[in-house]
């Protein structure tokens, strides 16, 4: 069984409207995954200001 884990820190200025910023990041992440056609082990997540605020991670087993 494989796992996909998403971690986002929401404690900075870009998250004044947290729902909107998380939704924007999820749309961007979905576009990147769709464009690349596969899941890398780690994808860094950046807020609207360009700060790294989390990551999407797979365990490497893509059965």
Short mmCIF file of the C-alpha atoms (twelve columns), coordinates in Angstrom:
data_MODEL
# 
_entry.id   MODEL 
# 
loop_
_atom_site.group_PDB 
_atom_site.id 
_atom_site.type_symbol 
_atom_site.label_atom_id 
_atom_site.label_alt_id 
_atom_site.label_comp_id 
_atom_site.label_asym_id 
_atom_site.label_seq_id 
_atom_site.Cartn_x 
_atom_site.Cartn_y 
_atom_site.Cartn_z 
_atom_site.pdbx_PDB_model_num 
ATOM 1  C CA . UNK A 1  0.000  0.000  0.000   1 
ATOM 2  C CA . UNK A 2  1.291  3.470  -0.817  1 
ATOM 3  C CA . UNK A 3  0.643  6.715  1.020   1 
ATOM 4  C CA . UNK A 4  0.395  10.351 -0.023  1 
ATOM 5  C CA . UNK A 5  0.964  12.875 2.763   1 
ATOM 6  C CA . UNK A 6  0.335  16.605 2.531   1 
ATOM 7  C CA . UNK A 7  1.719  19.006 5.139   1 
ATOM 8  C CA . UNK A 8  1.104  22.771 5.120   1 
ATOM 9  C CA . UNK A 9  2.101  25.278 7.825   1 
ATOM 10 C CA . UNK A 10 -0.503 28.049 7.867   1 
ATOM 11 C CA . UNK A 11 1.014  30.470 10.371  1 
ATOM 12 C CA . UNK A 12 2.346  33.250 8.135   1 
ATOM 13 C CA . UNK A 13 1.001  36.355 6.364   1 
ATOM 14 C CA . UNK A 14 -0.066 34.507 3.200   1 
ATOM 15 C CA . UNK A 15 -2.722 32.703 5.252   1 
ATOM 16 C CA . UNK A 16 -4.773 35.721 6.343   1 
ATOM 17 C CA . UNK A 17 -7.538 33.977 4.372   1 
ATOM 18 C CA . UNK A 18 -6.470 30.373 5.061   1 
ATOM 19 C CA . UNK A 19 -9.168 28.606 3.035   1 
ATOM 20 C CA . UNK A 20 -8.360 30.612 -0.088  1 
ATOM 21 C CA . UNK A 21 -4.589 30.115 0.204   1 
ATOM 22 C CA . UNK A 22 -4.883 26.375 0.873   1 
ATOM 23 C CA . UNK A 23 -7.267 26.036 -2.089  1 
ATOM 24 C CA . UNK A 24 -4.817 27.932 -4.324  1 
ATOM 25 C CA . UNK A 25 -1.953 25.697 -3.222  1 
ATOM 26 C CA . UNK A 26 -4.009 22.531 -3.800  1 
ATOM 27 C CA . UNK A 27 -4.962 23.676 -7.316  1 
ATOM 28 C CA . UNK A 28 -1.306 24.411 -8.084  1 
ATOM 29 C CA . UNK A 29 -0.258 21.031 -6.685  1 
ATOM 30 C CA . UNK A 30 -2.906 19.219 -8.747  1 
ATOM 31 C CA . UNK A 31 -1.751 21.043 -11.895 1 
ATOM 32 C CA . UNK A 32 1.888  20.078 -11.230 1 
ATOM 33 C CA . UNK A 33 1.021  16.415 -10.658 1 
ATOM 34 C CA . UNK A 34 -1.198 16.345 -13.754 1 
ATOM 35 C CA . UNK A 35 1.465  18.019 -15.894 1 
ATOM 36 C CA . UNK A 36 4.284  15.714 -14.722 1 
ATOM 37 C CA . UNK A 37 2.100  12.569 -14.999 1 
ATOM 38 C CA . UNK A 38 3.742  10.922 -11.995 1 
ATOM 39 C CA . UNK A 39 4.236  11.487 -8.303  1 
ATOM 40 C CA . UNK A 40 7.754  12.362 -7.201  1 
ATOM 41 C CA . UNK A 41 8.786  11.337 -3.688  1 
ATOM 42 C CA . UNK A 42 8.648  14.958 -2.435  1 
ATOM 43 C CA . UNK A 43 7.114  18.134 -3.862  1 
ATOM 44 C CA . UNK A 44 7.791  21.361 -1.941  1 
ATOM 45 C CA . UNK A 45 4.791  23.637 -1.404  1 
ATOM 46 C CA . UNK A 46 5.148  27.415 -1.503  1 
ATOM 47 C CA . UNK A 47 2.729  30.085 -0.363  1 
ATOM 48 C CA . UNK A 48 1.697  33.080 -2.457  1 
ATOM 49 C CA . UNK A 49 4.767  34.972 -1.204  1 
ATOM 50 C CA . UNK A 50 7.140  32.219 -2.343  1 
ATOM 51 C CA . UNK A 51 7.910  30.856 1.111   1 
ATOM 52 C CA . UNK A 52 8.230  27.101 1.486   1 
ATOM 53 C CA . UNK A 53 5.402  26.163 3.848   1 
ATOM 54 C CA . UNK A 54 5.097  22.432 3.396   1 
ATOM 55 C CA . UNK A 55 5.355  19.462 1.134   1 
ATOM 56 C CA . UNK A 56 3.484  16.700 -0.604  1 
ATOM 57 C CA . UNK A 57 5.201  13.370 -0.062  1 
ATOM 58 C CA . UNK A 58 4.753  9.812  -1.269  1 
ATOM 59 C CA . UNK A 59 6.316  6.758  0.289   1 
ATOM 60 C CA . UNK A 60 7.838  5.754  -3.050  1 
ATOM 61 C CA . UNK A 61 5.658  2.686  -3.639  1 
ATOM 62 C CA . UNK A 62 3.507  3.378  -6.689  1 
ATOM 63 C CA . UNK A 63 1.777  0.000  -7.059  1 
# 
